Short mmCIF file of C-alpha atoms in Angstrom, two decimals:
data_model
loop_
_atom_site.label_atom_id
_atom_site.label_comp_id
_atom_site.label_asym_id
_atom_site.label_seq_id
_atom_site.Cartn_x
_atom_site.Cartn_y
_atom_site.Cartn_z
CA MET A 1 -6.19 -10.90 -33.08
CA SER A 2 -5.90 -8.74 -36.37
CA SER A 3 -2.72 -7.23 -37.32
CA SER A 4 -4.20 -3.94 -36.13
CA ASP A 5 -4.89 -5.44 -32.56
CA LYS A 6 -1.38 -6.65 -32.27
CA GLY A 7 -0.33 -3.23 -33.00
CA SER A 8 2.95 -1.89 -32.99
CA ILE A 9 4.34 -1.93 -29.26
CA LYS A 10 7.58 -0.52 -28.04
CA ASP A 11 9.90 -1.02 -24.94
CA SER A 12 9.70 -4.84 -24.98
CA LYS A 13 12.68 -4.99 -22.49
CA SER A 14 10.28 -4.93 -19.34
CA SER A 15 7.52 -7.04 -21.23
CA THR A 16 10.22 -9.67 -21.47
CA LYS A 17 11.13 -9.58 -17.94
CA ASP A 18 7.37 -9.97 -17.00
CA THR A 19 6.54 -12.89 -19.42
CA LYS A 20 9.33 -14.76 -18.08
CA GLU A 21 7.82 -14.59 -14.77
CA GLN A 22 4.58 -15.46 -16.11
CA ALA A 23 5.06 -18.00 -18.74
CA PRO A 24 1.66 -19.10 -19.62
CA GLU A 25 0.28 -22.59 -19.75
CA VAL A 26 -3.01 -22.04 -21.51
CA VAL A 27 -6.03 -24.12 -19.98
CA ARG A 28 -8.72 -24.74 -22.35
CA SER A 29 -12.30 -24.61 -21.05
CA ALA A 30 -15.54 -26.11 -22.25
CA ASP A 31 -17.71 -23.27 -20.67
CA SER A 32 -19.83 -21.00 -22.96
CA ASP A 33 -18.29 -18.06 -21.56
CA HIS A 34 -14.33 -18.86 -21.55
CA GLY A 35 -14.52 -19.17 -17.73
CA SER A 36 -12.95 -22.08 -16.76
CA SER A 37 -14.22 -21.38 -13.00
CA GLY A 38 -17.79 -20.33 -14.25
CA GLY A 39 -17.12 -16.71 -13.61
CA GLY A 40 -16.65 -15.10 -17.05
CA VAL A 41 -13.81 -13.49 -18.66
CA ASP A 42 -12.46 -9.87 -17.51
CA LEU A 43 -13.83 -6.95 -18.81
CA ALA A 44 -10.51 -6.00 -20.11
CA TRP A 45 -10.68 -8.97 -22.71
CA LYS A 46 -14.40 -8.29 -23.63
CA PHE A 47 -12.86 -4.57 -24.61
CA LEU A 48 -10.40 -6.14 -26.89
CA ASP A 49 -12.54 -8.58 -28.07
CA GLN A 50 -15.08 -5.82 -29.26
CA ARG A 51 -12.30 -3.73 -30.82
CA LYS A 52 -10.06 -6.39 -32.53
CA GLU A 53 -11.23 -5.56 -35.82
CA ASN A 54 -11.50 -2.08 -35.61
CA GLY A 55 -7.84 -0.95 -34.69
CA THR A 56 -6.13 1.59 -36.97
CA GLY A 57 -2.65 0.06 -36.75
CA GLU A 58 -1.55 3.11 -35.15
CA TYR A 59 1.90 2.98 -34.00
CA VAL A 60 1.73 2.99 -29.85
CA ASP A 61 5.29 4.27 -28.16
CA LEU A 62 4.40 2.38 -24.66
CA ALA A 63 6.99 4.03 -23.10
CA ALA A 64 5.50 7.62 -23.69
CA LEU A 65 2.46 6.04 -22.68
CA ARG A 66 3.54 4.62 -19.44
CA ARG A 67 4.85 8.07 -18.73
CA ARG A 68 1.62 9.77 -19.47
CA ILE A 69 -0.04 7.45 -17.54
CA ASP A 70 2.67 8.06 -14.48
CA PHE A 71 1.71 11.55 -14.81
CA ARG A 72 -2.36 10.99 -14.87
CA ILE A 73 -2.19 8.18 -12.06
CA VAL A 74 0.73 8.36 -9.56
CA PRO A 75 0.65 11.83 -8.38
CA LEU A 76 -3.05 11.35 -7.23
CA MET A 77 -2.15 8.24 -5.57
CA PHE A 78 0.52 10.09 -4.02
CA LEU A 79 -1.26 12.76 -2.38
CA CYS A 80 -3.98 10.14 -0.91
CA TYR A 81 -1.32 8.05 0.70
CA THR A 82 0.69 11.05 2.17
CA LEU A 83 -2.54 12.31 3.18
CA GLN A 84 -3.90 9.11 4.87
CA PHE A 85 -0.83 8.95 6.97
CA LEU A 86 -0.37 12.67 8.12
CA ASP A 87 -4.04 12.48 9.21
CA LYS A 88 -2.84 9.82 11.55
CA VAL A 89 0.29 11.05 12.27
CA ILE A 90 -0.75 14.45 13.38
CA LEU A 91 -1.90 12.94 16.72
CA ASN A 92 1.80 12.15 17.58
CA TYR A 93 2.62 15.82 16.95
CA ALA A 94 -0.55 16.85 18.86
CA ASN A 95 0.38 15.02 22.17
CA VAL A 96 3.76 17.44 21.88
CA MET A 97 1.34 20.60 21.43
CA GLY A 98 -0.98 20.51 24.71
CA LEU A 99 -3.44 17.73 23.45
CA GLN A 100 -3.68 15.47 26.23
CA LYS A 101 -3.69 18.46 28.79
CA ASP A 102 -6.47 20.39 26.90
CA LEU A 103 -8.76 17.33 26.79
CA GLY A 104 -7.94 16.11 30.42
CA MET A 105 -6.49 12.96 28.99
CA ALA A 106 -4.72 10.54 31.66
CA GLY A 107 -3.36 7.24 31.99
CA ASN A 108 -3.04 5.04 28.61
CA ASP A 109 -5.69 7.19 27.07
CA PHE A 110 -3.47 8.57 24.42
CA SER A 111 -2.27 4.95 23.28
CA ASN A 112 -5.94 3.84 23.21
CA VAL A 113 -6.83 7.00 20.98
CA ALA A 114 -3.94 5.90 18.76
CA THR A 115 -5.13 2.33 18.85
CA PHE A 116 -8.99 2.50 18.19
CA LEU A 117 -8.18 4.39 14.84
CA PHE A 118 -6.64 0.75 13.63
CA VAL A 119 -9.54 -0.99 15.50
CA GLY A 120 -12.17 1.09 13.09
CA LEU A 121 -9.78 0.59 10.15
CA LEU A 122 -9.54 -3.37 10.82
CA CYS A 123 -13.12 -3.94 11.05
CA PHE A 124 -13.90 -2.07 8.00
CA GLU A 125 -11.64 -4.35 5.83
CA ILE A 126 -14.39 -6.91 5.91
CA PRO A 127 -17.14 -5.02 4.34
CA ASN A 128 -14.72 -3.31 2.34
CA ILE A 129 -13.97 -6.73 0.67
CA TRP A 130 -17.37 -6.52 -1.29
CA PHE A 131 -17.33 -2.84 -1.79
CA LEU A 132 -13.62 -3.01 -3.56
CA GLN A 133 -15.40 -5.38 -6.03
CA ALA A 134 -18.79 -4.10 -6.46
CA VAL A 135 -17.98 -0.53 -6.56
CA PRO A 136 -15.92 1.61 -9.20
CA ALA A 137 -12.49 1.70 -7.60
CA ALA A 138 -11.60 5.19 -8.03
CA LYS A 139 -14.93 6.53 -7.04
CA TRP A 140 -14.66 4.33 -3.87
CA LEU A 141 -11.58 5.74 -2.98
CA GLY A 142 -12.10 9.18 -3.72
CA LEU A 143 -15.14 9.14 -1.44
CA ASN A 144 -13.37 7.59 1.58
CA VAL A 145 -10.67 10.06 1.23
CA ILE A 146 -13.50 13.05 1.29
CA LEU A 147 -15.00 11.33 4.49
CA TRP A 148 -11.74 10.79 6.32
CA GLY A 149 -10.59 14.39 5.36
CA THR A 150 -13.90 15.34 7.39
CA ALA A 151 -13.49 12.89 10.29
CA THR A 152 -9.92 14.88 10.49
CA ALA A 153 -11.48 17.86 10.58
CA CYS A 154 -14.00 17.00 13.21
CA GLY A 155 -11.29 16.11 15.70
CA ALA A 156 -10.67 19.91 15.74
CA ALA A 157 -14.07 19.96 17.85
CA ALA A 158 -13.14 17.31 20.53
CA THR A 159 -13.87 18.43 23.64
CA ASN A 160 -12.90 15.41 25.95
CA TYR A 161 -11.26 12.00 25.54
CA GLN A 162 -14.54 10.47 24.41
CA THR A 163 -15.22 12.94 21.65
CA LEU A 164 -11.59 12.46 20.15
CA LEU A 165 -12.01 8.55 19.99
CA VAL A 166 -15.41 8.82 18.08
CA SER A 167 -13.43 11.27 15.52
CA ARG A 168 -10.43 8.91 15.26
CA ILE A 169 -12.30 5.51 15.03
CA PHE A 170 -14.47 7.18 12.37
CA LEU A 171 -11.21 8.11 10.66
CA GLY A 172 -10.07 4.43 10.72
CA ILE A 173 -13.31 3.25 9.14
CA PHE A 174 -12.65 5.51 6.17
CA GLU A 175 -9.08 5.03 5.76
CA ALA A 176 -9.51 1.32 5.53
CA THR A 177 -9.77 1.40 1.50
CA ILE A 178 -6.76 3.39 0.82
CA ALA A 179 -4.24 0.45 0.97
CA PRO A 180 -6.31 -1.95 -0.84
CA SER A 181 -7.71 0.36 -3.43
CA LEU A 182 -4.01 1.70 -4.18
CA MET A 183 -2.80 -1.88 -4.51
CA LEU A 184 -5.76 -2.95 -7.01
CA LEU A 185 -5.68 0.30 -9.16
CA SER A 186 -1.69 0.13 -9.73
CA GLY A 187 -2.12 -3.64 -10.78
CA MET A 188 -4.73 -2.25 -13.63
CA TRP A 189 -2.09 0.15 -15.28
CA TYR A 190 1.62 -1.88 -14.68
CA THR A 191 3.41 -5.32 -15.34
CA LYS A 192 4.67 -6.84 -12.04
CA SER A 193 8.30 -5.56 -12.36
CA GLU A 194 7.03 -2.05 -13.72
CA SER A 195 4.41 -1.79 -10.60
CA ALA A 196 7.16 -1.89 -7.97
CA PRO A 197 8.65 1.54 -8.49
CA ARG A 198 5.24 2.78 -8.77
CA PHE A 199 4.13 1.30 -5.40
CA SER A 200 7.37 2.77 -4.02
CA PHE A 201 6.35 6.23 -5.40
CA TRP A 202 3.00 6.40 -4.01
CA TYR A 203 4.13 4.69 -0.63
CA LEU A 204 6.89 7.91 -0.44
CA GLY A 205 3.88 9.76 1.15
CA LEU A 206 4.50 8.12 4.35
CA GLY A 207 7.95 9.44 4.30
CA LEU A 208 6.92 12.72 3.00
CA GLY A 209 3.82 12.86 5.50
CA GLN A 210 6.62 12.76 8.34
CA ILE A 211 8.65 15.61 6.94
CA ILE A 212 5.65 17.49 6.54
CA GLY A 213 4.00 16.68 9.84
CA GLY A 214 7.03 17.79 11.62
CA LEU A 215 7.04 21.29 9.92
CA VAL A 216 3.37 21.71 10.25
CA SER A 217 3.50 20.87 13.94
CA PHE A 218 6.64 23.54 14.02
CA GLY A 219 4.36 26.10 12.27
CA PHE A 220 1.41 25.48 14.13
CA GLN A 221 3.23 25.75 17.48
CA HIS A 222 3.96 29.36 17.12
CA MET A 223 0.17 30.55 16.71
CA SER A 224 -0.94 33.34 19.23
CA PRO A 225 -1.90 31.99 22.41
CA ASP A 226 -4.96 34.39 22.40
CA ALA A 227 -6.22 32.66 19.15
CA ARG A 228 -9.51 31.29 18.85
CA LEU A 229 -8.48 27.77 18.30
CA SER A 230 -5.20 25.86 19.45
CA GLY A 231 -2.48 25.16 17.19
CA TRP A 232 -3.44 21.53 17.33
CA ARG A 233 -7.23 21.97 16.69
CA THR A 234 -6.06 24.36 13.72
CA MET A 235 -4.09 21.85 12.47
CA PHE A 236 -6.52 19.00 12.47
CA LEU A 237 -9.18 21.58 10.51
CA THR A 238 -6.45 22.45 7.98
CA LEU A 239 -5.43 19.19 7.18
CA GLY A 240 -8.59 17.62 6.83
CA LEU A 241 -10.25 20.43 4.66
CA VAL A 242 -7.01 19.94 2.11
CA THR A 243 -7.85 16.10 2.56
CA VAL A 244 -11.68 16.85 1.29
CA ILE A 245 -10.08 18.83 -1.76
CA VAL A 246 -7.86 16.21 -2.91
CA GLY A 247 -10.75 13.26 -2.40
CA SER A 248 -12.72 15.72 -4.83
CA CYS A 249 -9.91 15.79 -7.12
CA VAL A 250 -9.96 11.89 -7.19
CA ILE A 251 -13.13 11.60 -8.02
CA ILE A 252 -12.74 13.95 -11.01
CA PHE A 253 -9.49 12.86 -12.56
CA LEU A 254 -8.49 9.04 -11.57
CA PRO A 255 -10.14 6.59 -14.12
CA ASP A 256 -11.82 3.45 -12.58
CA THR A 257 -9.83 1.46 -14.96
CA PRO A 258 -7.76 2.01 -18.18
CA MET A 259 -10.84 1.21 -20.55
CA GLN A 260 -12.44 4.32 -19.33
CA ALA A 261 -9.70 6.72 -19.33
CA LYS A 262 -10.45 9.58 -21.54
CA TRP A 263 -7.17 10.74 -21.96
CA MET A 264 -6.22 7.69 -23.97
CA SER A 265 -7.22 6.73 -27.35
CA ASP A 266 -8.70 2.75 -28.17
CA ASN A 267 -5.22 1.81 -29.74
CA GLU A 268 -3.39 3.23 -26.91
CA LYS A 269 -5.89 1.16 -24.43
CA ILE A 270 -5.60 -1.83 -26.32
CA ALA A 271 -1.85 -1.56 -26.34
CA LEU A 272 -1.30 -1.04 -22.82
CA LEU A 273 -4.27 -3.78 -21.88
CA LYS A 274 -1.74 -6.19 -24.12
CA HIS A 275 0.77 -5.31 -22.03
CA VAL A 276 -0.42 -5.79 -18.49
CA SER A 277 -2.16 -9.18 -19.50
CA VAL A 278 1.35 -10.96 -18.70
CA ASN A 279 0.25 -10.51 -14.93
CA GLN A 280 -2.42 -13.02 -15.54
CA THR A 281 -4.37 -11.24 -12.78
CA GLY A 282 -7.21 -9.23 -14.76
CA VAL A 283 -8.24 -5.59 -14.56
CA GLU A 284 -11.82 -5.50 -14.00
CA ASN A 285 -14.28 -8.17 -12.94
CA ARG A 286 -17.41 -7.13 -10.53
CA LYS A 287 -18.65 -10.73 -9.90
CA PHE A 288 -18.51 -11.78 -6.35
CA ARG A 289 -17.43 -15.55 -5.84
CA GLY A 290 -17.17 -16.91 -2.56
CA LYS A 291 -15.33 -19.95 -3.56
CA GLU A 292 -12.54 -17.64 -3.80
CA ILE A 293 -12.34 -16.52 -0.50
CA LEU A 294 -12.14 -20.16 0.85
CA GLU A 295 -9.44 -20.67 -1.42
CA ALA A 296 -7.51 -17.67 -0.04
CA LEU A 297 -8.07 -19.01 3.53
CA ALA A 298 -6.54 -21.95 2.65
CA ASP A 299 -3.46 -20.46 1.00
CA PRO A 300 -0.36 -20.60 2.83
CA GLN A 301 1.18 -17.48 1.12
CA VAL A 302 -2.10 -15.48 2.70
CA TYR A 303 -0.82 -16.34 6.50
CA LEU A 304 2.50 -15.99 5.42
CA LEU A 305 2.04 -12.29 4.14
CA LEU A 306 -0.39 -11.58 6.92
CA LEU A 307 2.06 -12.81 9.60
CA ALA A 308 5.04 -10.63 7.95
CA VAL A 309 3.01 -7.45 7.68
CA ILE A 310 1.92 -7.98 11.45
CA LEU A 311 5.41 -8.11 12.66
CA LEU A 312 6.66 -5.51 10.47
CA SER A 313 3.73 -2.80 11.28
CA VAL A 314 4.32 -3.28 15.18
CA SER A 315 7.21 -1.03 14.48
CA SER A 316 5.50 1.33 12.34
CA GLY A 317 2.90 1.83 14.92
CA VAL A 318 5.68 2.73 17.32
CA VAL A 319 7.07 5.40 14.37
CA THR A 320 3.36 6.88 14.05
CA THR A 321 2.28 7.55 17.25
CA TYR A 322 5.60 7.82 19.72
CA SER A 323 8.32 9.07 17.71
CA ALA A 324 7.95 12.61 18.37
CA THR A 325 7.33 11.60 22.44
CA LEU A 326 10.33 9.58 22.14
CA ILE A 327 12.30 12.39 20.79
CA ARG A 328 10.72 15.21 23.19
CA ASN A 329 11.77 12.91 26.66
CA LEU A 330 15.61 13.06 25.45
CA PRO A 331 17.65 15.73 27.54
CA GLY A 332 17.33 19.22 25.98
CA TYR A 333 14.44 19.09 24.26
CA ASP A 334 10.98 20.93 24.44
CA SER A 335 7.41 19.86 21.94
CA LYS A 336 8.89 22.73 18.97
CA LYS A 337 12.25 20.64 18.83
CA ALA A 338 11.00 17.43 19.27
CA ALA A 339 8.61 18.20 16.00
CA LEU A 340 11.64 19.74 13.74
CA MET A 341 14.16 16.72 14.70
CA ASN A 342 11.66 14.29 13.75
CA THR A 343 11.41 15.08 10.12
CA PRO A 344 14.92 13.32 9.28
CA SER A 345 12.49 10.16 9.97
CA GLY A 346 10.86 11.03 6.85
CA VAL A 347 14.11 11.32 4.62
CA VAL A 348 15.03 7.84 5.66
CA SER A 349 11.72 6.38 4.69
CA ILE A 350 12.08 8.03 1.89
CA PHE A 351 15.54 7.05 0.91
CA PHE A 352 14.81 3.14 1.72
CA THR A 353 10.95 3.21 0.01
CA LEU A 354 13.27 4.62 -3.33
CA LEU A 355 15.90 2.06 -2.95
CA VAL A 356 13.85 -0.97 -2.83
CA GLY A 357 11.52 0.33 -5.05
CA TRP A 358 13.91 0.71 -7.91
CA GLY A 359 16.37 -2.31 -6.70
CA ILE A 360 13.07 -4.47 -7.14
CA ARG A 361 12.54 -2.83 -10.88
CA PHE A 362 15.71 -3.56 -11.99
CA GLN A 363 16.77 -6.54 -9.92
CA SER A 364 13.85 -8.57 -8.51
CA HIS A 365 14.51 -10.58 -5.49
CA ARG A 366 11.82 -8.85 -3.58
CA TRP A 367 12.28 -10.85 -0.32
CA ALA A 368 16.12 -9.84 -0.64
CA TRP A 369 15.31 -5.76 -0.52
CA ILE A 370 13.02 -6.72 2.61
CA LEU A 371 15.62 -7.63 4.43
CA VAL A 372 17.87 -4.94 3.43
CA CYS A 373 15.59 -2.51 5.43
CA ILE A 374 14.82 -5.03 8.40
CA ILE A 375 18.46 -5.19 9.24
CA PRO A 376 18.87 -1.39 9.85
CA ALA A 377 15.42 -1.30 11.73
CA ILE A 378 17.03 -4.13 14.00
CA ILE A 379 20.06 -1.85 14.35
CA GLY A 380 18.00 1.26 15.28
CA GLY A 381 15.84 -0.67 17.98
CA ALA A 382 19.19 -2.11 19.61
CA LEU A 383 20.57 1.70 19.63
CA MET A 384 17.11 2.90 21.40
CA SER A 385 17.03 -0.23 23.52
CA PHE A 386 20.57 -0.25 25.04
CA LEU A 387 22.59 3.13 24.81
CA PRO A 388 22.35 5.18 28.05
CA LYS A 389 20.00 8.21 27.79
CA ASP A 390 22.72 10.89 27.73
CA ASN A 391 23.41 9.52 24.75
CA THR A 392 21.54 11.69 22.58
CA ASN A 393 22.72 11.39 19.35
CA GLY A 394 23.02 7.75 19.25
CA ILE A 395 19.39 7.52 20.54
CA LEU A 396 18.32 9.71 17.70
CA ALA A 397 20.09 7.82 15.09
CA GLY A 398 18.54 4.81 16.71
CA ILE A 399 14.99 6.63 16.19
CA TYR A 400 15.83 7.45 12.67
CA LEU A 401 16.88 3.59 11.57
CA VAL A 402 13.94 2.29 12.55
CA ASN A 403 12.06 4.19 9.70
CA ALA A 404 13.80 2.19 7.51
CA VAL A 405 10.87 -0.52 8.20
CA VAL A 406 8.60 1.60 6.23
CA ALA A 407 9.66 0.72 3.03
CA PRO A 408 9.18 -3.35 3.22
CA LEU A 409 5.41 -2.66 3.73
CA ALA A 410 5.40 -1.32 -0.15
CA ILE A 411 6.75 -4.62 -1.11
CA PHE A 412 4.34 -6.71 0.61
CA TYR A 413 1.75 -4.62 -1.07
CA ASN A 414 3.21 -5.33 -4.41
CA TRP A 415 3.80 -8.86 -3.79
CA THR A 416 0.17 -9.19 -3.04
CA VAL A 417 -1.24 -8.14 -6.14
CA ALA A 418 1.44 -9.88 -7.99
CA ASN A 419 1.05 -13.34 -6.61
CA ILE A 420 -2.89 -13.30 -6.18
CA ALA A 421 -4.84 -13.85 -8.69
CA GLY A 422 -8.81 -13.87 -8.93
CA PRO A 423 -10.93 -10.74 -8.54
CA THR A 424 -12.63 -11.83 -5.10
CA LYS A 425 -9.43 -13.48 -3.78
CA ARG A 426 -7.48 -10.69 -4.63
CA ALA A 427 -9.83 -8.14 -3.14
CA PHE A 428 -10.01 -10.21 -0.05
CA ALA A 429 -6.09 -10.72 0.21
CA ALA A 430 -5.88 -6.83 -0.31
CA ALA A 431 -8.08 -6.24 2.52
CA ILE A 432 -6.66 -8.80 5.01
CA ILE A 433 -3.15 -7.97 4.61
CA SER A 434 -4.09 -3.96 4.89
CA GLY A 435 -5.90 -5.31 8.00
CA SER A 436 -2.70 -6.67 9.06
CA PHE A 437 -1.20 -3.47 9.10
CA SER A 438 -3.94 -2.41 11.22
CA LEU A 439 -3.25 -5.48 13.75
CA GLY A 440 0.33 -4.72 13.83
CA ASN A 441 -0.82 -0.65 14.58
CA ILE A 442 -2.91 -1.49 17.17
CA ILE A 443 -0.46 -4.16 19.03
CA GLY A 444 2.35 -1.16 18.63
CA PRO A 445 0.87 1.79 20.79
CA GLN A 446 0.03 -0.87 23.44
CA THR A 447 3.76 -2.00 24.02
CA PHE A 448 3.78 2.06 25.32
CA GLN A 449 2.40 1.84 28.80
CA ALA A 450 2.52 4.85 31.19
CA ARG A 451 3.91 2.53 33.85
CA ASP A 452 7.14 2.58 31.48
CA ALA A 453 7.27 6.36 30.97
CA PRO A 454 9.55 7.85 29.95
CA ASP A 455 11.90 5.14 28.92
CA TYR A 456 9.79 3.03 27.34
CA ARG A 457 12.35 0.26 27.18
CA PRO A 458 9.55 -2.97 26.65
CA ALA A 459 8.56 -1.14 23.50
CA LYS A 460 11.74 -0.28 22.04
CA LEU A 461 12.41 -4.23 22.91
CA ALA A 462 9.54 -4.90 20.82
CA VAL A 463 10.84 -3.37 18.06
CA MET A 464 13.66 -5.63 17.67
CA GLY A 465 11.89 -8.97 18.54
CA THR A 466 9.50 -8.03 15.82
CA GLN A 467 11.78 -7.01 12.86
CA ALA A 468 13.82 -10.34 13.77
CA GLY A 469 10.10 -12.29 12.89
CA CYS A 470 9.62 -10.26 10.26
CA ALA A 471 12.84 -11.18 8.71
CA LEU A 472 12.26 -14.67 9.21
CA VAL A 473 8.77 -15.18 7.79
CA THR A 474 10.03 -13.57 4.81
CA PHE A 475 12.62 -15.93 3.95
CA VAL A 476 10.15 -18.73 4.46
CA LEU A 477 7.79 -17.03 1.95
CA PHE A 478 10.66 -16.55 -0.68
CA LEU A 479 11.26 -20.59 -0.34
CA TYR A 480 7.51 -21.26 -0.72
CA TYR A 481 7.06 -19.29 -3.78
CA ALA A 482 10.43 -20.83 -5.25
CA TRP A 483 9.01 -24.58 -4.38
CA GLN A 484 5.49 -23.45 -6.10
CA ASN A 485 7.66 -22.34 -9.39
CA LYS A 486 9.21 -25.64 -9.30
CA LYS A 487 6.54 -27.45 -9.01
CA ARG A 488 4.49 -25.90 -11.98
CA ASN A 489 7.65 -27.14 -13.90
CA ASN A 490 7.78 -23.77 -16.20
CA ARG A 491 8.25 -24.79 -19.55
CA ALA A 492 7.79 -21.74 -21.61
CA ASP A 493 10.23 -19.04 -20.99
CA ASN A 494 10.19 -17.10 -24.36
CA GLN A 495 6.38 -16.38 -24.55
CA ASN A 496 5.52 -12.77 -26.01
CA GLU A 497 2.42 -10.22 -25.24
CA ASP A 498 0.04 -12.06 -27.90
CA ALA A 499 0.33 -15.14 -25.87
CA PHE A 500 -1.18 -14.13 -23.06
CA MET A 501 -4.39 -12.74 -25.19
CA SER A 502 -6.46 -15.94 -25.17
CA PRO A 503 -9.70 -15.60 -23.21
CA GLU A 504 -8.60 -18.67 -20.81
CA VAL A 505 -5.81 -15.90 -19.58
CA TRP A 506 -8.50 -13.55 -19.13
CA ALA A 507 -10.55 -15.61 -17.40
CA ARG A 508 -11.31 -15.41 -13.72
CA MET A 509 -9.03 -18.26 -12.61
CA THR A 510 -7.06 -17.76 -9.10
CA ASP A 511 -3.33 -18.21 -9.05
CA LYS A 512 -3.97 -21.73 -7.88
CA GLU A 513 -6.62 -22.60 -10.87
CA ASN A 514 -4.41 -21.28 -13.45
CA LYS A 515 -1.60 -23.83 -13.81
CA GLY A 516 0.43 -21.34 -15.75
CA PHE A 517 0.59 -18.69 -13.32
CA ARG A 518 4.28 -18.08 -11.94
CA TYR A 519 5.00 -16.20 -8.63
CA SER A 520 7.13 -13.38 -8.35
CA TYR A 521 9.74 -13.68 -5.27
#
């Protein structure tokens, strides 16, 4: 690298932290394309290599650049995640606004509608693996946001159980890309420790969606009974149109990679790419390699992450679909009051999401922060399950505490992009982990059976059991990562960014192939 390529990069504190996690052990290769696995180098390295003699030596304040990136990138991610959750959770609120009565639904029809959204989402995760690597990430995300907004709006035209079911299945299909896309996009712009609070910030959309959903439902319940569209139909149509607008903004304003950001100079792009090179997970490589999928299928961490997210998401499915219904079934609550009293659930989600995001940024130990969230959720499940029905305040506290379980999902997403390398393997893992979230959300609503109404005690007990199981799997995952790092015999703790700039580091190696890779835990 020339002196101009090395640049002047401020904010070495976070860089040092990440390089300690990822001390390189460069593996030389005879491959003419610099790829030890035959897949070539990442396009980011090619960008750097082409410009190494053309830099101006201009000083780059990386901290200021990161703030600019935060302003340009994170708000759009936040809006996408808020709307994907809001478009899901409005079914929860529509249920207390007369949806079942208007559409003639009975028995387990409502649970099935909630479930099949995630069936659609789960089924499309498989083809989504190819699209995530073959299609520009931001454009693919924006297109799907527009399409799921259209599906949400179409729900307003439902005339019976079957037509509502179709619209929700398509909503699930188009939402399948949201978590994997945001995971992969976040990994392009930030180092591992920097990405944790950013993951948490866009994931705050889930908590905000709970708050907005309750307030929006409350507002639409005050529509005139003589209106041409009922309150819940107008709610579906309005939120669908807002989502289409946001999707269009994503296509226009969100760059597919840092190399394509028109609002950054070449020197800034070079500084940023050198900074994130410590991740050793690459930025963009669109060549599909089936071998990486086979490696992922044989990787214990993928199965541990998958199992942990399934167990975690059973409670998430309960919170998303039935929290307003549980509150409405308490003594003295009607549909309007239930919608309002569900908004504190979002506050709890936001609090724990912020807590773990900043906690990981400064203290690491992702596994410990997951347990910090799971313990209150188990307590909440116990309060819901064992308190007498007339103890309204205690049961409400339990419903609110269960929402602490929302925050760890952002950590599992962050763990996925931090610890799985190789573009095909990473896209596959992101889709599989996102799919496991869908599977948990399929199981969650099905624990609510009509025969168990109005207390739904088996579902409440399921919340406790699955969270305890998630805590155990999380601890096993921590032990696995610690064991793998010990086996790799980390011996280069004091490397800097330039040590990561060889083509071998940017080669499309997986975390298993790259013996210099270190797992974050």
